[in-house]
mmCIF file of C-alpha atoms in Angstrom:
data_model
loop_
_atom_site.group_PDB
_atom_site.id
_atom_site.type_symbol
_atom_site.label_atom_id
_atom_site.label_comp_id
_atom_site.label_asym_id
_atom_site.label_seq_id
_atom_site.Cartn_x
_atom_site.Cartn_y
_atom_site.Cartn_z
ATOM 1 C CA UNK H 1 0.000 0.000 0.000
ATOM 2 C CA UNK H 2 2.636 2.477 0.708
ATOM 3 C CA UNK H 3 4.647 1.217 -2.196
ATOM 4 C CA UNK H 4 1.595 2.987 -4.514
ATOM 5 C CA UNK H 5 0.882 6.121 -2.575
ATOM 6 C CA UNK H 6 4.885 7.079 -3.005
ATOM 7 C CA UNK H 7 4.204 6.041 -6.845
ATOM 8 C CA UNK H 8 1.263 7.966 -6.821
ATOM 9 C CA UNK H 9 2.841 11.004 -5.332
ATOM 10 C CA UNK H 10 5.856 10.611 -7.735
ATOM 11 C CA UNK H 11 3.130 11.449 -10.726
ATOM 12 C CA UNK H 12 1.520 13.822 -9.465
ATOM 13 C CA UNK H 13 4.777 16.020 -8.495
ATOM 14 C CA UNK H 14 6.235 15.375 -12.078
ATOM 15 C CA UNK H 15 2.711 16.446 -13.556
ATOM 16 C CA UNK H 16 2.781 19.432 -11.461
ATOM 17 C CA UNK H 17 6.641 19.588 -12.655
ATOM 18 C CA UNK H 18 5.930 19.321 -16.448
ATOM 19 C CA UNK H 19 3.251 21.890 -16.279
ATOM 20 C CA UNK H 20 5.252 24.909 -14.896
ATOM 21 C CA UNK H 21 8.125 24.271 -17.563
ATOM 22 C CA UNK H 22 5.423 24.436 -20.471
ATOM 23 C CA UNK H 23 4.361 28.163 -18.869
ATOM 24 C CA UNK H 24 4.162 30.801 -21.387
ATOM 25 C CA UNK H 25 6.817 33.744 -21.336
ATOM 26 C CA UNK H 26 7.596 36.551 -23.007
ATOM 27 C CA UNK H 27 10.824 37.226 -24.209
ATOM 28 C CA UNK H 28 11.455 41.438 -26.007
ATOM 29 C CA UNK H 29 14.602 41.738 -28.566
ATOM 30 C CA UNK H 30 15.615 44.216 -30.619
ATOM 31 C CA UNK H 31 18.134 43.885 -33.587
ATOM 32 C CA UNK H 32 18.989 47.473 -32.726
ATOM 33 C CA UNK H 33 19.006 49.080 -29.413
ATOM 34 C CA UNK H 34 20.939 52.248 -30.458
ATOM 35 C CA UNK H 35 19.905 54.771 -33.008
ATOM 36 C CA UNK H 36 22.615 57.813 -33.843
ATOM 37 C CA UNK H 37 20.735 60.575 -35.750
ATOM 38 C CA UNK H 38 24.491 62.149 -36.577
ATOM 39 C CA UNK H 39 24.203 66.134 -37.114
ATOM 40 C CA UNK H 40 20.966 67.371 -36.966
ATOM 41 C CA UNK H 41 19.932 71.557 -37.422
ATOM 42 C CA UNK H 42 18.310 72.881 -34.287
ATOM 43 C CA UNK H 43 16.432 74.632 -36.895
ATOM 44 C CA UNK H 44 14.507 71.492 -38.954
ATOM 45 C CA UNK H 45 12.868 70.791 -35.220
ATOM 46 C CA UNK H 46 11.679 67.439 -33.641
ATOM 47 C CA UNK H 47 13.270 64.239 -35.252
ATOM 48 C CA UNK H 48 11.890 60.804 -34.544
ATOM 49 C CA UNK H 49 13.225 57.353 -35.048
ATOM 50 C CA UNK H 50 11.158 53.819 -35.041
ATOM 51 C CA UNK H 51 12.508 50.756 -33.103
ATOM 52 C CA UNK H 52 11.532 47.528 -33.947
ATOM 53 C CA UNK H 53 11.037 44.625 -31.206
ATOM 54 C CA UNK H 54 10.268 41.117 -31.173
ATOM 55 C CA UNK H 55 8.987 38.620 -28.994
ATOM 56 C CA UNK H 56 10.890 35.943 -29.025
ATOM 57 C CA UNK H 57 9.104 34.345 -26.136
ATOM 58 C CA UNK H 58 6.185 31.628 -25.860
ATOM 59 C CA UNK H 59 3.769 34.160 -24.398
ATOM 60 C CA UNK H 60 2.083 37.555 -25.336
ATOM 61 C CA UNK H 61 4.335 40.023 -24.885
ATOM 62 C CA UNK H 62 2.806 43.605 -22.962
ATOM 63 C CA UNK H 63 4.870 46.842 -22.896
ATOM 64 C CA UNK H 64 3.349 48.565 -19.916
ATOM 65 C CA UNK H 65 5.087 52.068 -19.658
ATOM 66 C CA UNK H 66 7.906 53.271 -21.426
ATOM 67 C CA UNK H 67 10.452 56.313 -19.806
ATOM 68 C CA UNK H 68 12.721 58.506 -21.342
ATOM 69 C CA UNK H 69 15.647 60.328 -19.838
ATOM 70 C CA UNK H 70 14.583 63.794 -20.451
ATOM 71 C CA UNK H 71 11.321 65.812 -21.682
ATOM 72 C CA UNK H 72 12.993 66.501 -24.851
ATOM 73 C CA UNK H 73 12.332 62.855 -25.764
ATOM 74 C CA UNK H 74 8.766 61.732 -26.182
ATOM 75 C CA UNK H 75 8.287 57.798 -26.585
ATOM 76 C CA UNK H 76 5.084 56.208 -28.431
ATOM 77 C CA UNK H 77 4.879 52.692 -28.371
ATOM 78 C CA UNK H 78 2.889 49.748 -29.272
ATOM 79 C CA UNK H 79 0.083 49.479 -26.869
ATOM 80 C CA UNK H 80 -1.645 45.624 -27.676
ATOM 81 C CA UNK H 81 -0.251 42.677 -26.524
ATOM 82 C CA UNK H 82 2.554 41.493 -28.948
ATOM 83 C CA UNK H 83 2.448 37.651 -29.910
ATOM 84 C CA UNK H 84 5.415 35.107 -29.455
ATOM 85 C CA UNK H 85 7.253 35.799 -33.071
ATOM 86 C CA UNK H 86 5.912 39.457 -33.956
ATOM 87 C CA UNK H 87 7.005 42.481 -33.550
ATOM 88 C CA UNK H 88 5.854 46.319 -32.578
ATOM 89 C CA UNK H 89 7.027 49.448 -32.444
ATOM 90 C CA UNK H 90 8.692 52.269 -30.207
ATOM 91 C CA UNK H 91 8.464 55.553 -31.608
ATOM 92 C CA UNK H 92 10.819 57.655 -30.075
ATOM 93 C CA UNK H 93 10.828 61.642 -31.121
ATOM 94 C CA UNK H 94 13.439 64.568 -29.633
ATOM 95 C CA UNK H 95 13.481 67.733 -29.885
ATOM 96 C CA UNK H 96 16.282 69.573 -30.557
ATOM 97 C CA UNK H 97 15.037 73.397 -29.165
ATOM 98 C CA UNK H 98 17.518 74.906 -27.343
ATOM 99 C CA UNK H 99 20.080 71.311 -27.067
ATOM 100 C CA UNK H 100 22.834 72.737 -29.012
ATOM 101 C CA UNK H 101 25.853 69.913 -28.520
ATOM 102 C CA UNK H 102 26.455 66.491 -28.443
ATOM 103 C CA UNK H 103 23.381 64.507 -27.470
ATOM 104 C CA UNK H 104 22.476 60.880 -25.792
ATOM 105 C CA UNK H 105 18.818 60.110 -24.586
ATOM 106 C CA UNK H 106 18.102 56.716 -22.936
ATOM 107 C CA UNK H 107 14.331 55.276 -23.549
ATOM 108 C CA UNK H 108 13.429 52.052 -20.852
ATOM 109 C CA UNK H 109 10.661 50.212 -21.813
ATOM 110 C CA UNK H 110 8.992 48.263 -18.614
ATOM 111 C CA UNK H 111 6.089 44.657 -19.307
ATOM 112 C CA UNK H 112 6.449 41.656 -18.848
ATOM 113 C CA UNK H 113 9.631 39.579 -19.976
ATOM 114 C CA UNK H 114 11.781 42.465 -19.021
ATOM 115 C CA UNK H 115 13.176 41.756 -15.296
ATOM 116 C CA UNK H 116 14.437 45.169 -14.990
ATOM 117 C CA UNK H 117 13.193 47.089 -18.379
ATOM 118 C CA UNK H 118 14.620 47.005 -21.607
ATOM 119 C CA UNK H 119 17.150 50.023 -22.359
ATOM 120 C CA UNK H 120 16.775 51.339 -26.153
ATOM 121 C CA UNK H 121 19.018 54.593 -26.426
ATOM 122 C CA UNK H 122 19.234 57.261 -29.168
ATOM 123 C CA UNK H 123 22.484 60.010 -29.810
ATOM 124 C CA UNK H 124 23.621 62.594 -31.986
ATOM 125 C CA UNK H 125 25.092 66.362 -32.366
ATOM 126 C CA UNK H 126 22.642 69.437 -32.285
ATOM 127 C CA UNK H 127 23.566 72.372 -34.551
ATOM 128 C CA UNK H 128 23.043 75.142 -33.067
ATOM 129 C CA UNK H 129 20.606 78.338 -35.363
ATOM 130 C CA UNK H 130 23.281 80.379 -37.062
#
């Protein structure tokens, strides 16, 4: 009798086993993490680059809240779950008014799959209004 309840409680701790290791989870990647917009006139005003990332997970992938460094950068991003194997977007736009110089802006995007965000970044040199 004892022989079957340890045989017993064998399956039902590797069914319990099997089914956490199938759980679904998100995974975010991006071929490119860093844009450099290179000189840019102060002049020609806000300048916006798209980011593309994928889920590479199992699981729907959500992008809660996305940061950027400064108010200068404004971050638009896709707002819908994203499927294991597609993509979306993060729109990132900067304004240049008054930033004469060498720039770098950091964007952190925050969901699930990303333990402590996912860091996209974006650089370049303001030229100042002549």
């Amino acid at each position: 009798m004892r022989t079957w309840i340890q045989i017993l409680l064998f399956c039902l701790t590797l069914g319990l086993s099997t089914g956490v290791a199938t759980a679904q989870k998100a995974v975010i990647t991006c071929e490119k993490t860093v844009h450099n917009f290179g000189e840019i006139k102060e002049a020609d005003g806000k300048v916006s680059h798209t980011f593309v990332v994928k889920n590479e997970g199992t699981g729907p992938l959500v992008i809660s809240n996305v940061t950027a460094s400064c108010g200068c950068t404004t971050p638009d991003w896709t707002k819908e779950p994203i499927p294991a194997g597609k993509t979306g977007e993060v729109k990132v736009t900067f304004d240049p008014k008054n930033r004469p110089g060498n720039f770098m802006k950091t964007i952190r995007l925050y969901g699930n799959g990303m333990k402590n965000g996912f860091l996209l970044s974006i650089r370049g040199k303001v030229l100042k209004n002549e």
